[in-house]
Coordinates of C-alpha atoms in Angstrom, one line a residue:
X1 CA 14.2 141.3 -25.1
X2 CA 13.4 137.7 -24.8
X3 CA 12.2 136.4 -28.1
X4 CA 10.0 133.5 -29.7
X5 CA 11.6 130.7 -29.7
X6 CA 9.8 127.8 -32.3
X7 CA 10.9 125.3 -29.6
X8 CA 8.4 126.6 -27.2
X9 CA 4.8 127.1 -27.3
X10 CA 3.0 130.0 -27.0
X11 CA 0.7 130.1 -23.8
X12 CA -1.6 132.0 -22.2
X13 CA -0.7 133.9 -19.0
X14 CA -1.6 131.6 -15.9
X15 CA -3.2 133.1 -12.9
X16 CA -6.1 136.1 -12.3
X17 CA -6.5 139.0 -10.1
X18 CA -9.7 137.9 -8.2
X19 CA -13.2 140.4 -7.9
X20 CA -12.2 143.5 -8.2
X21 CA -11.2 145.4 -5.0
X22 CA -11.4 141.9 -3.2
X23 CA -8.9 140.1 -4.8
X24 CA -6.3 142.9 -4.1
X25 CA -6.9 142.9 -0.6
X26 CA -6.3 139.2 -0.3
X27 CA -3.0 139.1 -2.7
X28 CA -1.7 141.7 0.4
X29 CA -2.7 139.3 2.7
X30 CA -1.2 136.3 1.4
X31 CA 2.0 138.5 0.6
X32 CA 2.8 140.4 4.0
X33 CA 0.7 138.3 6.6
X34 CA -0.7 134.8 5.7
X35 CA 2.4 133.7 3.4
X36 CA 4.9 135.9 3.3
X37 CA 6.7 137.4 0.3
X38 CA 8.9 134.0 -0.8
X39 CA 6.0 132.2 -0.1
X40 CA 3.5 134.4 -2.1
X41 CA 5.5 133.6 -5.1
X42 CA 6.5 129.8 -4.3
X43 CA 3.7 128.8 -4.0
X44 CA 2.2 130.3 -7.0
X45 CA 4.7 129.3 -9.5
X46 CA 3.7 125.6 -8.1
X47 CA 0.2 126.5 -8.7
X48 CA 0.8 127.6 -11.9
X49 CA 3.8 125.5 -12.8
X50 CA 5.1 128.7 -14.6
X51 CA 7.5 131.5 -13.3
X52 CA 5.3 134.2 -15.5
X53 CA 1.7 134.7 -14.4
X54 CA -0.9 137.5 -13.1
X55 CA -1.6 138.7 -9.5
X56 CA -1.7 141.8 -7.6
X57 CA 1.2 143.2 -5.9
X58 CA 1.3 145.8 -2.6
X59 CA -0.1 148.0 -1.7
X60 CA -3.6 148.1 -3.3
X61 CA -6.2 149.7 -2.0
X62 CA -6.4 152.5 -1.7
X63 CA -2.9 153.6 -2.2
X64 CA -3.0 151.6 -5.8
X65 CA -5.7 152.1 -7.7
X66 CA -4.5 149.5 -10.1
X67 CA -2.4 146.3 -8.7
X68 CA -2.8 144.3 -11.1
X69 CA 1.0 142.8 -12.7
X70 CA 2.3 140.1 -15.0
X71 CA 5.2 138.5 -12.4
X72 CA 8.4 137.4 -13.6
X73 CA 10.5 135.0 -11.6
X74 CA 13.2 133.1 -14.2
X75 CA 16.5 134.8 -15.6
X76 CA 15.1 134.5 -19.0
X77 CA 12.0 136.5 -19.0
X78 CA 12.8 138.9 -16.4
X79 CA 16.0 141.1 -18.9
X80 CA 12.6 142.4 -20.7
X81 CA 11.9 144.6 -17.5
X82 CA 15.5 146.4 -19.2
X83 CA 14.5 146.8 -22.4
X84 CA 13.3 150.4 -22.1
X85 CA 12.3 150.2 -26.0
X86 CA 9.8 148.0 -25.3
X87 CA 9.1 148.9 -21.6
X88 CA 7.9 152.4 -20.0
X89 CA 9.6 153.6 -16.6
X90 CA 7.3 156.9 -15.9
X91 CA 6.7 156.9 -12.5
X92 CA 7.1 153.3 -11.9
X93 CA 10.0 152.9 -9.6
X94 CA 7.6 151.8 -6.9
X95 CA 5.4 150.0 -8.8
X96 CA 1.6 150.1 -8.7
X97 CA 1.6 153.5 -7.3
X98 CA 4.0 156.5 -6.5
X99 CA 4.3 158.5 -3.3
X100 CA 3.8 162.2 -3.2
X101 CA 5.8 164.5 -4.9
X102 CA 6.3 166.1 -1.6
X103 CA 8.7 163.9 -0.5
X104 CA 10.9 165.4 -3.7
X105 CA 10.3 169.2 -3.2
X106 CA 7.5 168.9 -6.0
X107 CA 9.2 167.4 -8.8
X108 CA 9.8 164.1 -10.4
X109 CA 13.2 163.1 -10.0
X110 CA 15.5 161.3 -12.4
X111 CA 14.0 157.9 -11.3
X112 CA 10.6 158.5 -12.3
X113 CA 11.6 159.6 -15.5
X114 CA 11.3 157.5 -18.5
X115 CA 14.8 157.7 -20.5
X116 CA 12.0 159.0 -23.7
X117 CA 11.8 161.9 -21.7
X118 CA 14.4 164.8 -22.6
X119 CA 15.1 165.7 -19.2
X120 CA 16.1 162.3 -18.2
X121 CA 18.8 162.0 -20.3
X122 CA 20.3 165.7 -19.4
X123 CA 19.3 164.0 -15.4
X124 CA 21.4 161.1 -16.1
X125 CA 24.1 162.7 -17.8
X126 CA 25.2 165.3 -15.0
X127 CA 24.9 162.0 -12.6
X128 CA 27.1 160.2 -14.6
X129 CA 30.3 163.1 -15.8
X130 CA 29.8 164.2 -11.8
X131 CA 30.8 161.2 -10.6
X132 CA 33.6 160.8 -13.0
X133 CA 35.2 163.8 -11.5
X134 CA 34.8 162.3 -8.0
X135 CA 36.8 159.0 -9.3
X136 CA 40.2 159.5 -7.6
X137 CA 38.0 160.6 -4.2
X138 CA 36.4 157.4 -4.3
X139 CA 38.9 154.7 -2.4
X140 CA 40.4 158.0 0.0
X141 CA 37.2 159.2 1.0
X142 CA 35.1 155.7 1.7
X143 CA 38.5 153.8 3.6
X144 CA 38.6 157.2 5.6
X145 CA 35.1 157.2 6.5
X146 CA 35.6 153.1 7.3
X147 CA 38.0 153.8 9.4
X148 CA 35.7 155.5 11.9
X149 CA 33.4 152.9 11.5
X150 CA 35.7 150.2 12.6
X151 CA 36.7 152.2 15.9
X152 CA 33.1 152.3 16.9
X153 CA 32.8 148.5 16.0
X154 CA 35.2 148.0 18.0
X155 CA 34.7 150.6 20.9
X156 CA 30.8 148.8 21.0
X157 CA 32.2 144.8 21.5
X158 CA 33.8 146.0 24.4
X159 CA 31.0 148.2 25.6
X160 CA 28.4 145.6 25.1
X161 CA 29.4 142.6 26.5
X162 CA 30.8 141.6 22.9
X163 CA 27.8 142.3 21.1
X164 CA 27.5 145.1 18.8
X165 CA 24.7 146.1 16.2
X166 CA 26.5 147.0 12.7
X167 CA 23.6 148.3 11.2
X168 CA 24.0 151.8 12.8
X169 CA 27.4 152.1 12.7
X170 CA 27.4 151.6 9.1
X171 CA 24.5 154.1 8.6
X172 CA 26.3 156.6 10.3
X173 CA 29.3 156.1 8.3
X174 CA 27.6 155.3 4.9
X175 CA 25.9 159.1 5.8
X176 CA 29.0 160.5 6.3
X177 CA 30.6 159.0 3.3
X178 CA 27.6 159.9 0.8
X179 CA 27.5 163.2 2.0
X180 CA 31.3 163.9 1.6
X181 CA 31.0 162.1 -1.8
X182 CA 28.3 164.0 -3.4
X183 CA 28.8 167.2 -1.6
X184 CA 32.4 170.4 -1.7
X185 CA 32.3 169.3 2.5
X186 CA 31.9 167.8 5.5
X187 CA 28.7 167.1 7.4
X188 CA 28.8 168.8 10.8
X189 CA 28.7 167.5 14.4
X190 CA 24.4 167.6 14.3
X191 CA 24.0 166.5 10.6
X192 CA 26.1 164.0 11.3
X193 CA 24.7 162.8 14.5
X194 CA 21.0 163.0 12.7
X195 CA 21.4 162.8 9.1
X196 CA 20.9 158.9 8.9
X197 CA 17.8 159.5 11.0
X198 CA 16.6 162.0 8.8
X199 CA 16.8 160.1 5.4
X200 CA 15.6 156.6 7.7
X201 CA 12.3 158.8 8.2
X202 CA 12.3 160.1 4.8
X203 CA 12.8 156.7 3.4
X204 CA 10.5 154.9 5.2
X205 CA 7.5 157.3 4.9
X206 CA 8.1 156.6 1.1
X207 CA 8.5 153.0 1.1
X208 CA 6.0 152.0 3.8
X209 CA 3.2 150.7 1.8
X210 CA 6.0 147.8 0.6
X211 CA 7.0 146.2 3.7
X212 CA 6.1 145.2 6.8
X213 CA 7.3 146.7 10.4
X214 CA 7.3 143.0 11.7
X215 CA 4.3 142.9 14.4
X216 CA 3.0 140.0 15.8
X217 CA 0.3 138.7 13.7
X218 CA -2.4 139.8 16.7
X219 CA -1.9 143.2 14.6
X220 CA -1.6 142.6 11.3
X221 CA -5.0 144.0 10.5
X222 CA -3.8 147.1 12.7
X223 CA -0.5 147.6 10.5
X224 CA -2.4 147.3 7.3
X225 CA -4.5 150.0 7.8
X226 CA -1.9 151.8 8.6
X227 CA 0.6 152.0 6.3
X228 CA -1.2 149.7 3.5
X229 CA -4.5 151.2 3.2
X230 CA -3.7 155.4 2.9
X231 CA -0.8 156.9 1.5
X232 CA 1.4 158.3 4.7
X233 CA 1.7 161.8 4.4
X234 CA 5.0 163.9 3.7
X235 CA 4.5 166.5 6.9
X236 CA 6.2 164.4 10.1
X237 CA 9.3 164.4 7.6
X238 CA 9.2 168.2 5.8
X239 CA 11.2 169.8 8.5
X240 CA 14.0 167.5 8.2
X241 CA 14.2 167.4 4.8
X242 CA 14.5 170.7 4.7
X243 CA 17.5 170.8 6.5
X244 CA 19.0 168.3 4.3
X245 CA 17.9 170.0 1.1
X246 CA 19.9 173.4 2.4
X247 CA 22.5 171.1 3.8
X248 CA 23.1 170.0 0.3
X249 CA 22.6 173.0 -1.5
X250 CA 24.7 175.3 0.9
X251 CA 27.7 172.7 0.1
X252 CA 27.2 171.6 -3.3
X253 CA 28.4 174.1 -5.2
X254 CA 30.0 172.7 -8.0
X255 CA 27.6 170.1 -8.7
X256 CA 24.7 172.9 -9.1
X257 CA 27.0 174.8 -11.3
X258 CA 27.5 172.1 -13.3
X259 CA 23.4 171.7 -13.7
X260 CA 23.4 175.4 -14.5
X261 CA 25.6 174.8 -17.0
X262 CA 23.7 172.2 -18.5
X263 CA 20.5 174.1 -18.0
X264 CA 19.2 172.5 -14.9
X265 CA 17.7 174.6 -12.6
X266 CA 19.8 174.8 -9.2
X267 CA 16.6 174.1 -7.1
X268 CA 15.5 170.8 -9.4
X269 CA 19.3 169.9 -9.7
X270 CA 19.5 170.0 -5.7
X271 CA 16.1 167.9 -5.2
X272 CA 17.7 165.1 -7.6
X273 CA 21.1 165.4 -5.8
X274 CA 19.4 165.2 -2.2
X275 CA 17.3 162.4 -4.0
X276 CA 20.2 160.5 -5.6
X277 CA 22.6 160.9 -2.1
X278 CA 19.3 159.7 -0.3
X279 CA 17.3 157.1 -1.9
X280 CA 20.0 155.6 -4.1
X281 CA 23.4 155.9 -2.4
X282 CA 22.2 155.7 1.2
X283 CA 19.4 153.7 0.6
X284 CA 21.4 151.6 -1.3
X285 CA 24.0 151.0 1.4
X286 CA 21.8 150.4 4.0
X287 CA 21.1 147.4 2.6
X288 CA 24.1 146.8 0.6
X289 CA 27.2 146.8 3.8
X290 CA 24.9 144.6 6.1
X291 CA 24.1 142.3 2.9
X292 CA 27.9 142.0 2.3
X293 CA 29.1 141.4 6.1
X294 CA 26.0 138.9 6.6
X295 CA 27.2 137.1 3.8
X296 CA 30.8 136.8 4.4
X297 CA 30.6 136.5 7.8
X298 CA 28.2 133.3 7.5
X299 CA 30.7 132.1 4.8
X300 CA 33.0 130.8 7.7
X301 CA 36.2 130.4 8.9
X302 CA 37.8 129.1 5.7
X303 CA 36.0 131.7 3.3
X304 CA 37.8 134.2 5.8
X305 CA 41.2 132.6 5.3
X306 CA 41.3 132.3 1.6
X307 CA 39.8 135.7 1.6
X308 CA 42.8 137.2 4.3
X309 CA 45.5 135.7 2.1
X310 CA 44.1 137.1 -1.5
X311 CA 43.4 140.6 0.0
X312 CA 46.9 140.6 2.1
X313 CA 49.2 139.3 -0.8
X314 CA 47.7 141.5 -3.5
X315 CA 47.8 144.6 -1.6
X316 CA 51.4 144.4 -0.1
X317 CA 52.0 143.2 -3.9
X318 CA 50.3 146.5 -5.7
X319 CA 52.1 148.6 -3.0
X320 CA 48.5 149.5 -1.4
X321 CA 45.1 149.4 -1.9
X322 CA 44.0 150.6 -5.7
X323 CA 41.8 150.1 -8.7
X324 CA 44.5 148.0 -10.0
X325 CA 44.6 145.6 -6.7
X326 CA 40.8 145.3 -6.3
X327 CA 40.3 144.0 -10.2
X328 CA 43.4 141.4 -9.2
X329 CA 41.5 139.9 -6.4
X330 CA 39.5 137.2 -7.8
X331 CA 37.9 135.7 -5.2
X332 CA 37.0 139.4 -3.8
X333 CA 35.2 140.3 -6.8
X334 CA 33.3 136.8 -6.7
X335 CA 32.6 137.0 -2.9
X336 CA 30.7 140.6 -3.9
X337 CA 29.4 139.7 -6.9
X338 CA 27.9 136.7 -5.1
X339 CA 26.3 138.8 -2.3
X340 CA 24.6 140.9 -5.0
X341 CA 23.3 137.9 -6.9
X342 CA 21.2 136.1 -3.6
X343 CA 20.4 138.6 -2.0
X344 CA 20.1 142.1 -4.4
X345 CA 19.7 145.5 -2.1
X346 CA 16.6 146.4 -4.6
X347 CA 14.7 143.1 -5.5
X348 CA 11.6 144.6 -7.4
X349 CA 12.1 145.9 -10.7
X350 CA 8.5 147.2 -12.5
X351 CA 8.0 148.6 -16.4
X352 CA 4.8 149.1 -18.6
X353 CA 4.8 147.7 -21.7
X354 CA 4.7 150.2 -24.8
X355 CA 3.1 147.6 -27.2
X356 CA 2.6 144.1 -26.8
X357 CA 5.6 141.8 -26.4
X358 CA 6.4 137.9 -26.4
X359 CA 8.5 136.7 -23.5
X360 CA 10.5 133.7 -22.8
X361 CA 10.8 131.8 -20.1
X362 CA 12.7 128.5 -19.8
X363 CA 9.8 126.1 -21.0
X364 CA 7.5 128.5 -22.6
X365 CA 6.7 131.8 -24.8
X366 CA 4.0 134.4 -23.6
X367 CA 2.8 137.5 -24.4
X368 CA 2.1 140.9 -22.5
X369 CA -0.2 142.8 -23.9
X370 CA 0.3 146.9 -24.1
X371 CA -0.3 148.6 -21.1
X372 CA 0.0 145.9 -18.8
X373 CA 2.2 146.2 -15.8
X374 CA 4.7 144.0 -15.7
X375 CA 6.8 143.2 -12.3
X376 CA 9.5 141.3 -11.7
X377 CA 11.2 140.2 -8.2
X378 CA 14.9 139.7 -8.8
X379 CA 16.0 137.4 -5.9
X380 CA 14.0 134.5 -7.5
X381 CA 15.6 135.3 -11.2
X382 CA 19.1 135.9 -9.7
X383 CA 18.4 132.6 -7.8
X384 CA 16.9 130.5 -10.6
X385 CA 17.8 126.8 -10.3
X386 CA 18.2 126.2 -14.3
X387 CA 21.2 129.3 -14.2
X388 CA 23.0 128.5 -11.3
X389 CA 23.8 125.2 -9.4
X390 CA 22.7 125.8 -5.9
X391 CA 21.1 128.6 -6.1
X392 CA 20.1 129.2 -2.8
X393 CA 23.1 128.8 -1.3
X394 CA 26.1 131.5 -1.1
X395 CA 28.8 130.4 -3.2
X396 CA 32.0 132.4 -2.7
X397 CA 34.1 131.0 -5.4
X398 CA 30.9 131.2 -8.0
X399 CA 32.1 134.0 -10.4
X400 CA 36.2 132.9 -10.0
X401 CA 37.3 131.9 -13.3
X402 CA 36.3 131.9 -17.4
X403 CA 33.4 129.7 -17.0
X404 CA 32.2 131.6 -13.3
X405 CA 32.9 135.0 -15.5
X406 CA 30.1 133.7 -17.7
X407 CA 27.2 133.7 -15.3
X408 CA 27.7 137.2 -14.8
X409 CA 24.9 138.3 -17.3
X410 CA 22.5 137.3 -14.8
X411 CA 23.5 139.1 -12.4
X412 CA 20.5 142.0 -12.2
X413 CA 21.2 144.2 -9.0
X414 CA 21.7 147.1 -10.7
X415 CA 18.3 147.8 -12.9
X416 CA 20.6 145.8 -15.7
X417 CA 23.0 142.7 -16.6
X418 CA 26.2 143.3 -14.3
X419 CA 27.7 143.2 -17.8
X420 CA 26.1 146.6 -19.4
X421 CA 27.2 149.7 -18.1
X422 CA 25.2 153.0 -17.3
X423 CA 24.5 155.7 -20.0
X424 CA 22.4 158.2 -20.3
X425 CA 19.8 156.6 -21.9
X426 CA 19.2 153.4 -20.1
X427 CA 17.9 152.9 -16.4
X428 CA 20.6 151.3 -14.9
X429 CA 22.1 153.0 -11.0
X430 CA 24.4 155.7 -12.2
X431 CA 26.9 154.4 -9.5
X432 CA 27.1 150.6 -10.4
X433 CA 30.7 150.6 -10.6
X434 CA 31.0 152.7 -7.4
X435 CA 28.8 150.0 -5.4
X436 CA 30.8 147.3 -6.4
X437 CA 33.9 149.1 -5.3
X438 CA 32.7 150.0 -1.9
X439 CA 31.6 146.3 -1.8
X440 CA 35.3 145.2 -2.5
X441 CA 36.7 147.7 -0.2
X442 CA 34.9 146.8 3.1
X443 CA 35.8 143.6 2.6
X444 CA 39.3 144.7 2.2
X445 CA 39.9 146.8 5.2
X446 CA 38.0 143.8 6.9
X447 CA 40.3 141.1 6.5
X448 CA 43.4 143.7 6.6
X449 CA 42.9 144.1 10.4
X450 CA 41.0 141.1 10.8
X451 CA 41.4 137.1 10.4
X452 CA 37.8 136.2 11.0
X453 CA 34.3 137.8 12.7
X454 CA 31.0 135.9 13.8
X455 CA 28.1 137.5 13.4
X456 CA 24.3 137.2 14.3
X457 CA 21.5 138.0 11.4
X458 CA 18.0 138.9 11.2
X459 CA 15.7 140.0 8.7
X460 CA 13.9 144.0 8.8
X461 CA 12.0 145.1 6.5
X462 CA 15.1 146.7 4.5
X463 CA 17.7 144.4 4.4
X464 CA 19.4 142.1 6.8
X465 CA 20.2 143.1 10.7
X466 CA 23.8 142.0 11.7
X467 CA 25.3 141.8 14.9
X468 CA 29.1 141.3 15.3
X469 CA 29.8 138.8 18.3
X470 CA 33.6 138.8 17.8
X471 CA 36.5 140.0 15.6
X472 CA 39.9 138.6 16.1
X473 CA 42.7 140.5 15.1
X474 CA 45.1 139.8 12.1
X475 CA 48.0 138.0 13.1
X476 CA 49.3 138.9 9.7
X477 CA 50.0 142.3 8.6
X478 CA 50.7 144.2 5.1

C-alpha cells in the first residue's frame, strides 16, 4: 500500500459519475465509441490534472448495476489494487459485474475467489505444486509444439503470396501446448482442429460486454445493444464446453487425483483446470505470442541482430537451450520483460476496498473510502512518464543492466510487481514464471532459424493482429 506522505496534500477525488443511469451510458460512449479507451482516460487525467479520479467503467447498464470506480493511472497508486489486505477480490475479475456461472459449470472458480476465502488458498495451492511437477516438461513440450507452428508459418508465406496471419497459427499451437501441459495427453485430430475455436467462443461470450467487435461507427448504437446492454447468454457455447470439460477430465487424471487428495472435488477441480488452461493460459497467450512478435518484429533490423547473436552464442555456449541459458540472455529477458511492460496481455486490474485507505500518487494523497470500487488500467501505470524515460516507446535494452534491473518493480502484468512471486495467498497468475519463459523461448527458436522477419499489425479487441510478410533464414547456425 501507498502511504501518506507529509509532502503531499490530501485531496479530494476529482471527477463524478453523472445522473444516475445517464451518466453510465455516456462514460460507455465516450470509452468504446466517441473517444476510445486511451482517449477516455487522456483526456480525463487532463481534465482533472490527476491520474486518480471517479467515472464509470463498461459495461453498465444493464449488465452493471453499479459502474461506478475510483481510476488509477500512475505506478504509485495503482500497487494498492495488490494489496489484498486492504483490497477485496470476490467476484471482481471483471470488474463492475461478473458473467454467469454457467460459463464455469456452476461454480466460482479460483479467480473469483478472494484469497480470505478457505477454498482459495487449497485453489491456488494445487495450481501452484501442479505446475511444479510439470517443470522439466515445460521447455520440451512448448519448443515441440513451436516447432509445428513454424512449419505452418512457413507452409502459409508461400501459400499466400508471402503473407501469413500469425494469430491462428499460434492459437492452434498455444491450444495444443496448454492442453499437453495441463492435461496426462494429447489433444486429438478434432480437438485440435476445434479446441481454439471452442475456448475463442467461450472467451468471448464472457468478455463481450468489455470490448468492442470494431464496426463502423454507422453501428455503434447496434453493437451496444448487443453485447453492452444484456448479459449474452452461456447456451450457443454449452455444447462445446462440454466437450472440453470431458476432454479434460477424461485426460487429467493425475491432476484430479491430486484435488482429491487435497479434498477438492474432481468435478470443481476439473471446472478450475478447464478454467485455468482456458481463460488464463490460452487466454493469456492469445494475447501474449502476438504481443511478443509485434513487438520484436517492429524493433527492427538491428534489435534482430543483437538479439540473433545473444540467443546463438549463449545457446551453442550452454550446450542447448535451458533454464540456465535463458536467465544468461540479458537482452532476451529485457526484450520480454519490455513487451509485458507497454503493452500487458491483461490491462485492467479491479479490487474493493475493505476499509477506507489513503493512496499516493506522484503529486498527491487521496483517500478511498470502504466499499468503493476501485479500478486500475495498467498500460498507463506501466507507461507512466515519471517511471520510465520514454514511455511510450519500446525499449529493448530497458531492463539490461543493475540500474534497468531496478525498474522492474513496476512492472504489473501479472496481477503483481514482476518482483513478488505467486503463493497461495496472494492474487498473482499461478504461471508468472511459465509466461515469461514461453516469452523467452519464442523468441529463441525465432532468431535460431531466423536473422530477421517483417511483420504487419493491427489492433482486435484482444490483443494485437500480426501478419508475417517475410522471414529470412539464419545464415548462422548453432
Amino acid at each position: 500500500m501507498a502511504s501518506s506522505s507529509p509532502e503531499l496534500p490530501l485531496k479530494p477525488i476529482p471527477g463524478g459519475y453523472g445522473f444516475p443511469f445517464l451518466g453510465p451510458i455516456k462514460d460507455r460512449y465516450d470509452y468504446f465509441y466517441f473517444q476510445g479507451r486511451d482517449e477516455f482516460f487522456r483526456s480525463r487525467i487532463t481534465k482533472y490534472n490527476s491520474t486518480v479520479f471517479h467515472a464509470n467503467m463498461p459495461p453498465g447498464p444493464f449488465i452493471s448495476s453499479d459502474s461506478r470506480v475510483v481510476v488509477l493511472l500512475d505506478a504509485l497508486s495503482f500497487p494498492i489494487l495488490f494489496d489484498t489486505t486492504k483490497v477485496e477480490k470476490r467476484n471482481i475479475l471483471d470488474g463492475t459485474y461478473m458473467p454467469s456461472l454457467s460459463f464455469t459449470g456452476g461454480i466460482r472458480t479460483c479467480a473469483y475467489l478472494d484469497p480470505s476465502e478457505t477454498e482459495h488458498t487449497v485453489l491456488k495451492r494445487l495450481f501452484l505444486s501442479f505446475l511444479a511437477s510439470r517443470h522439466d516438461r515445460f521447455i520440451p513440450l512448448f519448443r515441440s509444439s513451436l516447432s509445428e507452428m513454424f512449419v505452418k508459418l512457413e507452409d502459409k508465406l508461400a501459400d499466400k503470396n508471402k503473407i501469413a496471419d500469425f494469430n491462428s497459427i499460434s492459437d492452434a499451437m498455444s491450444f495444443d501446448y496448454v492442453f499437453r501441459l495441463f492435461s496426462d495427453g494429447t489433444p486429438d485430430s478434432t480437438l485440435a482442429a476445434d479446441g481454439p475455436g471452442m475456448f475463442d467462443l467461450w472467451l468471448g461470450l464472457q468478455l463481450a460486454p468489455l470490448a468492442s467487435i470494431g464496426l463502423p461507427k454507422i453501428f455503434s448504437v447496434f453493437e451496444d445493444l448487443i453485447i453492452h446492454t444484456i448479459p449474452l447468454p452461456f447456451f450457443p457455447v454449452k455444447s462445446r464446453y462440454r466437450k472440453l470439460y470431458k476432454a479434460f477430465y477424461s485426460s487429467s487424471g493425475s491432476f484430479l487425483d491430486e484435488a482429491e487428495k487435497q479434498g477438492i472435488d474432481r468435478e470443481k477441480a476439473c471446472h478450475n483446470l478447464v478454467f485455468l488452461a482456458g481463460f488464463n493460459a490460452y487466454g493469456g497467450m492469445k494475447v501474449l505470442f502476438p504481443t511478443i512478435l509485434k513487438w520484436v518484429g517492429t524493433g527492427g533490423e538491428d534489435l534482430h541482430r543483437k538479439l540473433a547473436e545473444e540467443v546463438r552464442t549463449t545457446v551453442k555456449e550452454e550446450g542447448g537451450l535451458t533454464f540456465s541459458a535463458l536467465e544468461k540472455m540479458s537482452l532476451l529477458k529485457s526484450v520480454v520483460y519490455e513487451a509485458l511492460r507497454i503493452e500487458p496481455p491483461v490491462p485492467f486490474q479491479y479490487g474493493k476496498a475493505k476499509e477506507d485507505i489513503v493512496i499516493q500518487s506522484h503529486d498527491s494523497c487521496f483517500k478511498i473510502k470502504k466499499g468503493e470500487t476501485i479500478f486500475g488500467y495498467q498500460p498507463f501505470a506501466t507507461k507512466d512518464p515519471k517511471i520510465f524515460k520514454d514511455s511510450e516507446k519500446f525499449v529493448g535494452d530497458r531492463f539490461v543492466g543493475e540500474e534497468g534491473e531496478k525498474l522492474l518493480k513496476y512492472v504489473y502484468w501479472s496481477n503483481e510487481r514482476e518482483t513478488v512471486e505467486p503463493t497461495a495467498e496472494n492474487k498473482q497468475c499461478p504461471g508468472k514464471n511459465l509466461v515469461v519463459m514461453m516469452g523467452r523461448i519464442i523468441v529463441v527458436e525465432f532468431f535460431l532459424r531466423y536473422d530477421t522477419f517483417t511483420v504487419d499489425v493491427a489492433d482486435l479487441a484482444l490483443g494485437p493482429a500480426v501478419k508475417f510478410k517475410s522471414l529470412t533464414r539464419a545464415t548462422a547456425s548453432v
